[in-house]
Amino acid sequence: MRIIILGPPGVGKGSEAEILVEQFNIPHISTGHIFRELFQQDSPLGKIAHEYIDRGELVPDDITNQIVRHRLSQPDAQNGFLFDGYPRSIPQAIALDQFLEEKGWQLDAVINIHADDELIVKRIGGRRICENCGRIYHIVNNPPKVENICDTCGGRLIQRDDDNEETVSKRLEIYHRQTEPVIDYYEQSGRVIHADGSQTIEKTNQDIMKALGEHH
Ligand SMILES: [Zn+2]
């Protein structure tokens, strides 16, 4: 299964991605994660990417594309993958289509998880993260078994600094401006599955799995 998952911050994209990679036994490829890994490994590309991220800028398309091409050549990506956070622009989407064509691979689906901005702002306010292992919870939609304590590691749950209304609105605005053209791009070739992210994580996953079945 070769999937791209798109969705605004706070729509539950990360949780859906985690479930899907387990269901299909495919690697979860996040460009943000690759950038951090390369930086820790002292890779020159990783250093360049890190400088952009540090300045709060987007990593240029050519650097991102080089990193993605390299990642797709790894053994674990040969039988499928889930892209999270990529492609983020039309040039990136075109580059990815070229890589896939070179490999003779087809994209199975682009999953677009959507929800109203208003709901997302409210939802992010309830988000909590484990300060120890990074697992994400929600006080209403996905609460821990014991209040403020991580189910996995027993760590303390905290609210991230940038999970406030103003920052979230700004991130949503950037997301809409950047990503909507990418969704339109994939829409032209009929590859988009729209999933309603306002539901529970389980229900959204069921909808995605059903649509993926029909898509094949
Ligand atoms: Zn934890």
Tab-separated table of N, CA, C and O and ligand atoms in Angstrom, residues 130 132-135 150 152-155, ligand 1:
chain	number	residue	atom	x	y	z
A	130	CYS	N	2.660	13.518	26.394
A	130	CYS	CA	3.472	12.943	27.467
A	130	CYS	C	4.856	13.576	27.406
A	130	CYS	O	5.510	13.535	26.371
A	132	ASN	N	7.431	12.593	28.677
A	132	ASN	CA	8.483	11.576	28.641
A	132	ASN	C	8.605	10.901	27.267
A	132	ASN	O	9.680	10.896	26.670
A	133	CYS	N	7.489	10.347	26.738
A	133	CYS	CA	7.597	9.564	25.495
A	133	CYS	C	6.959	10.251	24.285
A	133	CYS	O	7.076	9.758	23.165
A	134	GLY	N	6.254	11.368	24.496
A	134	GLY	CA	5.709	12.109	23.357
A	134	GLY	C	4.351	11.631	22.870
A	134	GLY	O	3.818	12.170	21.905
A	135	ARG	N	3.765	10.619	23.528
A	135	ARG	CA	2.456	10.138	23.096
A	135	ARG	C	1.417	11.247	23.298
A	135	ARG	O	1.454	11.974	24.285
A	150	CYS	N	0.520	9.177	31.507
A	150	CYS	CA	0.638	8.449	30.243
A	150	CYS	C	0.394	6.950	30.442
A	150	CYS	O	0.988	6.335	31.330
A	152	THR	N	1.289	4.590	28.432
A	152	THR	CA	2.424	3.794	27.951
A	152	THR	C	3.571	3.766	28.955
A	152	THR	O	4.113	2.709	29.243
A	153	CYS	N	3.924	4.948	29.467
A	153	CYS	CA	5.171	5.014	30.246
A	153	CYS	C	5.001	5.602	31.643
A	153	CYS	O	5.960	5.658	32.411
A	154	GLY	N	3.784	6.047	31.970
A	154	GLY	CA	3.572	6.607	33.306
A	154	GLY	C	4.056	8.042	33.454
A	154	GLY	O	4.041	8.600	34.555
A	155	GLY	N	4.517	8.645	32.331
A	155	GLY	CA	5.000	10.033	32.357
A	155	GLY	C	3.865	11.029	32.597
A	155	GLY	O	2.689	10.681	32.515
B	1	ZN	ZN	4.571	8.432	27.905
